[in-house]
């Protein structure tokens, strides 16, 4: 019972109002005197609580003498609070960003593998429509349950998989050279975009960036989709591409980055 009282207080009831409402659920219609006895609160406090609950529409009083009180049903109570909360959240969602004219979604950094993994799971669990991912096989295993649940919810899943990532669902584009990339970059990389709006990317063993910034989401999708384009082309025409660009696109990298560049890119 104490837990229920605490939850009602979270919704805005004070402790006397919560106790009185629960007492009325046990016996109604009933008088203020009886309510005070059932709720085990001072009679004056019971009447104050009843007056407040009647004013808020959570309790209905008749005009009889002595006056008797009846609570609205628990279902109606929770329905009213849901409407109120949803209405408040919708208003704030629209109005809060306008407090600052040039407001943009903030960009956060998250450090530490465990913290990063929790954020990745949260983003995946929140997805409703689509997931675009670039993952190493070992990290995919850590997130497999969450990704599977997203798939079961009907989320469209497309993955660029490193280090021979295998899955029985979604669409996977296999990327070669995972070991070299991990060595050059000092960590495995992760890129996840959920519903074209929430993104996480960076070095999964060190630090990642998380944001709902629209422009970042746009760039993230462009990056992942173009990787998928190239991987699909490479899968279909491996010999022709090796002939024109050399192994690992060496000639193409030199053309773009120049031969002296020490920058290694996949």
Coordinates of N, CA, C and O in Angstrom, one line a residue, residues 92-165:
X92 N 5.6 20.8 -24.3 CA 7.0 21.0 -24.1 C 7.9 20.7 -25.3 O 8.9 21.4 -25.6
X93 N 7.6 19.6 -25.9 CA 8.3 19.1 -27.1 C 8.3 20.2 -28.2 O 9.3 20.4 -28.9
X94 N 7.2 20.9 -28.3 CA 7.1 21.9 -29.3 C 7.7 23.2 -28.9 O 8.3 23.9 -29.7
X95 N 7.5 23.6 -27.6 CA 7.9 24.9 -27.2 C 9.3 25.0 -26.6 O 9.9 26.1 -26.8
X96 N 9.8 24.0 -26.0 CA 11.2 24.1 -25.4 C 12.3 24.5 -26.4 O 13.1 25.3 -26.1
X97 N 12.3 23.9 -27.6 CA 13.4 24.2 -28.5 C 13.3 25.7 -28.9 O 14.3 26.3 -29.3
X98 N 12.1 26.3 -28.9 CA 12.0 27.7 -29.3 C 12.4 28.7 -28.3 O 12.5 29.9 -28.5
X99 N 12.8 28.2 -27.1 CA 13.3 29.1 -26.1 C 14.6 29.8 -26.6 O 14.8 31.0 -26.3
X100 N 15.4 29.0 -27.3 CA 16.5 29.6 -28.0 C 16.3 29.5 -29.5 O 16.1 28.4 -30.0
X101 N 16.5 30.6 -30.2 CA 16.1 30.6 -31.6 C 17.0 29.7 -32.4 O 16.6 29.1 -33.4
X102 N 18.3 29.7 -32.1 CA 19.2 28.9 -32.9 C 19.5 27.5 -32.2 O 20.6 26.9 -32.4
X103 N 18.5 26.9 -31.5 CA 18.7 25.7 -30.8 C 19.0 24.5 -31.8 O 18.3 24.4 -32.8
X104 N 19.9 23.7 -31.4 CA 20.2 22.5 -32.1 C 20.4 21.4 -31.1 O 20.8 21.7 -29.9
X105 N 20.1 20.2 -31.4 CA 20.3 19.1 -30.5 C 21.8 19.0 -30.1 O 22.7 19.1 -31.0
X106 N 22.0 18.9 -28.8 CA 23.4 18.8 -28.4 C 24.1 17.5 -28.8 O 23.5 16.5 -29.2
X107 N 25.4 17.6 -28.8 CA 26.3 16.4 -29.2 C 27.0 16.0 -28.0 O 27.8 16.8 -27.4
X108 N 26.8 14.8 -27.5 CA 27.4 14.3 -26.3 C 28.5 13.3 -26.6 O 28.5 12.5 -27.6
X109 N 29.5 13.2 -25.7 CA 30.5 12.2 -25.8 C 30.3 11.2 -24.6 O 30.0 11.6 -23.5
X110 N 30.6 9.9 -24.9 CA 30.4 8.8 -23.9 C 31.7 8.0 -24.0 O 32.1 7.6 -25.0
X111 N 32.3 7.8 -22.8 CA 33.5 7.1 -22.7 C 33.4 5.8 -21.9 O 32.5 5.7 -21.0
X112 N 34.2 4.8 -22.2 CA 34.2 3.5 -21.5 C 33.3 2.5 -22.1 O 32.1 2.8 -22.5
X113 N 33.8 1.3 -22.4 CA 33.1 0.3 -23.1 C 31.8 0.0 -22.6 O 30.8 -0.1 -23.3
X114 N 31.6 -0.2 -21.3 CA 30.4 -0.6 -20.7 C 29.3 0.5 -20.9 O 28.2 0.3 -21.2
X115 N 29.7 1.8 -20.7 CA 28.8 2.9 -20.8 C 28.4 3.0 -22.3 O 27.2 3.3 -22.6
X116 N 29.3 2.8 -23.2 CA 29.0 2.9 -24.6 C 28.0 1.8 -25.0 O 27.1 2.0 -25.7
X117 N 28.3 0.6 -24.5 CA 27.4 -0.5 -24.8 C 26.0 -0.3 -24.3 O 25.0 -0.6 -25.0
X118 N 25.8 0.3 -23.1 CA 24.5 0.6 -22.6 C 23.8 1.6 -23.5 O 22.6 1.5 -23.7
X119 N 24.5 2.6 -23.9 CA 23.9 3.6 -24.8 C 23.5 3.0 -26.1 O 22.4 3.3 -26.7
X120 N 24.3 2.2 -26.7 CA 24.0 1.5 -28.0 C 22.7 0.7 -27.8 O 21.8 0.7 -28.7
X121 N 22.6 -0.1 -26.7 CA 21.4 -0.9 -26.4 C 20.2 0.0 -26.3 O 19.1 -0.3 -26.8
X122 N 20.3 1.1 -25.6 CA 19.2 2.1 -25.4 C 18.7 2.6 -26.8 O 17.5 2.6 -27.0
X123 N 19.6 3.0 -27.6 CA 19.3 3.5 -29.0 C 18.6 2.5 -29.8 O 17.6 2.7 -30.4
X124 N 19.1 1.3 -29.8 CA 18.5 0.2 -30.5 C 17.1 -0.2 -30.0 O 16.2 -0.3 -30.8
X125 N 17.0 -0.2 -28.7 CA 15.7 -0.5 -28.1 C 14.6 0.6 -28.4 O 13.4 0.3 -28.4
X126 N 15.1 1.8 -28.6 CA 14.1 2.9 -28.9 C 13.8 3.0 -30.3 O 12.8 3.7 -30.7
X127 N 14.4 2.2 -31.2 CA 14.2 2.3 -32.6 C 12.8 1.8 -33.0 O 12.3 0.8 -32.3
X128 N 12.1 2.4 -33.9 CA 10.8 2.0 -34.3 C 10.7 1.6 -35.8 O 9.9 0.8 -36.2
X129 N 11.5 2.3 -36.6 CA 11.3 2.1 -38.1 C 12.6 1.5 -38.8 O 12.4 0.6 -39.6
X130 N 13.8 2.0 -38.5 CA 14.9 1.6 -39.2 C 16.2 1.6 -38.3 O 16.3 2.5 -37.4
X131 N 17.1 0.7 -38.7 CA 18.5 0.7 -38.1 C 19.5 0.5 -39.2 O 19.5 -0.4 -39.9
X132 N 20.4 1.5 -39.3 CA 21.6 1.4 -40.2 C 22.8 1.2 -39.3 O 23.0 2.1 -38.4
X133 N 23.6 0.2 -39.4 CA 24.6 -0.1 -38.5 C 25.9 -0.5 -39.2 O 25.9 -1.1 -40.3
X134 N 27.1 -0.1 -38.6 CA 28.4 -0.7 -39.0 C 29.0 -1.2 -37.7 O 29.2 -0.5 -36.8
X135 N 29.2 -2.6 -37.7 CA 29.6 -3.2 -36.5 C 30.7 -4.3 -36.7 O 30.6 -5.0 -37.7
X136 N 31.6 -4.5 -35.8 CA 32.4 -5.6 -35.7 C 31.6 -6.8 -35.2 O 30.7 -6.7 -34.4
X137 N 32.0 -8.0 -35.6 CA 31.3 -9.2 -35.2 C 31.2 -9.4 -33.7 O 30.2 -9.8 -33.1
X138 N 32.3 -9.1 -33.0 CA 32.3 -9.3 -31.5 C 31.4 -8.3 -30.8 O 30.8 -8.6 -29.8
X139 N 31.3 -7.1 -31.4 CA 30.4 -6.1 -30.8 C 28.9 -6.4 -31.1 O 28.0 -6.2 -30.3
X140 N 28.7 -7.0 -32.3 CA 27.4 -7.4 -32.7 C 26.8 -8.4 -31.7 O 25.7 -8.4 -31.4
X141 N 27.7 -9.4 -31.3 CA 27.3 -10.4 -30.4 C 26.8 -9.8 -29.1 O 25.8 -10.3 -28.4
X142 N 27.4 -8.7 -28.6 CA 27.0 -8.0 -27.4 C 25.6 -7.3 -27.6 O 24.9 -7.1 -26.6
X143 N 25.2 -7.0 -28.8 CA 24.0 -6.3 -29.1 C 23.0 -7.2 -29.8 O 21.9 -6.7 -30.2
X144 N 23.3 -8.4 -30.0 CA 22.4 -9.3 -30.8 C 21.0 -9.4 -30.3 O 20.0 -9.3 -31.1
X145 N 20.8 -9.5 -29.0 CA 19.4 -9.6 -28.4 C 18.6 -8.4 -28.7 O 17.4 -8.4 -29.1
X146 N 19.2 -7.2 -28.5 CA 18.5 -5.9 -28.8 C 18.2 -5.8 -30.3 O 17.1 -5.3 -30.6
X147 N 19.1 -6.1 -31.1 CA 18.9 -6.0 -32.6 C 17.8 -7.0 -33.0 O 16.9 -6.7 -33.8
X148 N 17.9 -8.2 -32.5 CA 16.8 -9.2 -32.7 C 15.5 -8.8 -32.3 O 14.5 -8.9 -33.1
X149 N 15.4 -8.2 -31.1 CA 14.1 -7.6 -30.7 C 13.6 -6.5 -31.6 O 12.4 -6.4 -31.8
X150 N 14.5 -5.7 -32.1 CA 14.1 -4.6 -33.0 C 13.6 -5.3 -34.3 O 12.5 -4.8 -34.8
X151 N 14.2 -6.3 -34.8 CA 13.8 -7.0 -36.0 C 12.4 -7.6 -35.8 O 11.5 -7.5 -36.6
X152 N 12.1 -8.1 -34.6 CA 10.8 -8.7 -34.3 C 9.7 -7.6 -34.2 O 8.6 -7.9 -34.4
X153 N 10.2 -6.4 -33.9 CA 9.2 -5.3 -33.8 C 8.9 -4.7 -35.2 O 8.1 -3.9 -35.4
X154 N 9.6 -5.3 -36.2 CA 9.3 -4.8 -37.6 C 10.3 -3.7 -38.0 O 10.1 -3.1 -39.1
X155 N 11.4 -3.5 -37.3 CA 12.3 -2.5 -37.7 C 13.2 -3.0 -38.8 O 13.6 -4.1 -38.9
X156 N 13.3 -2.1 -39.8 CA 14.1 -2.5 -41.0 C 15.6 -2.4 -40.6 O 16.1 -1.3 -40.2
X157 N 16.4 -3.5 -40.8 CA 17.8 -3.5 -40.3 C 18.7 -3.8 -41.5 O 18.6 -4.7 -42.2
X158 N 19.7 -2.9 -41.6 CA 20.8 -3.1 -42.6 C 22.1 -2.9 -41.9 O 22.3 -1.9 -41.1
X159 N 23.0 -3.8 -42.1 CA 24.3 -3.8 -41.4 C 25.5 -3.9 -42.3 O 25.5 -4.7 -43.2
X160 N 26.5 -3.1 -42.1 CA 27.8 -3.3 -42.6 C 28.6 -4.1 -41.6 O 28.8 -3.6 -40.5
X161 N 29.0 -5.3 -41.9 CA 29.6 -6.2 -40.9 C 31.1 -6.4 -41.2 O 31.5 -6.7 -42.3
X162 N 31.8 -6.2 -40.1 CA 33.3 -6.4 -40.1 C 33.6 -7.7 -39.4 O 32.9 -8.1 -38.5
X163 N 34.8 -8.2 -39.8 CA 35.3 -9.4 -39.2 C 34.4 -10.6 -39.3 O 34.1 -11.3 -38.3
X164 N 33.8 -10.8 -40.5 CA 32.9 -12.0 -40.8 C 31.7 -12.0 -39.9 O 31.3 -13.0 -39.3
X165 N 31.0 -10.9 -39.7 CA 29.8 -10.8 -38.9 C 28.7 -11.6 -39.6 O 28.5 -11.5 -40.8

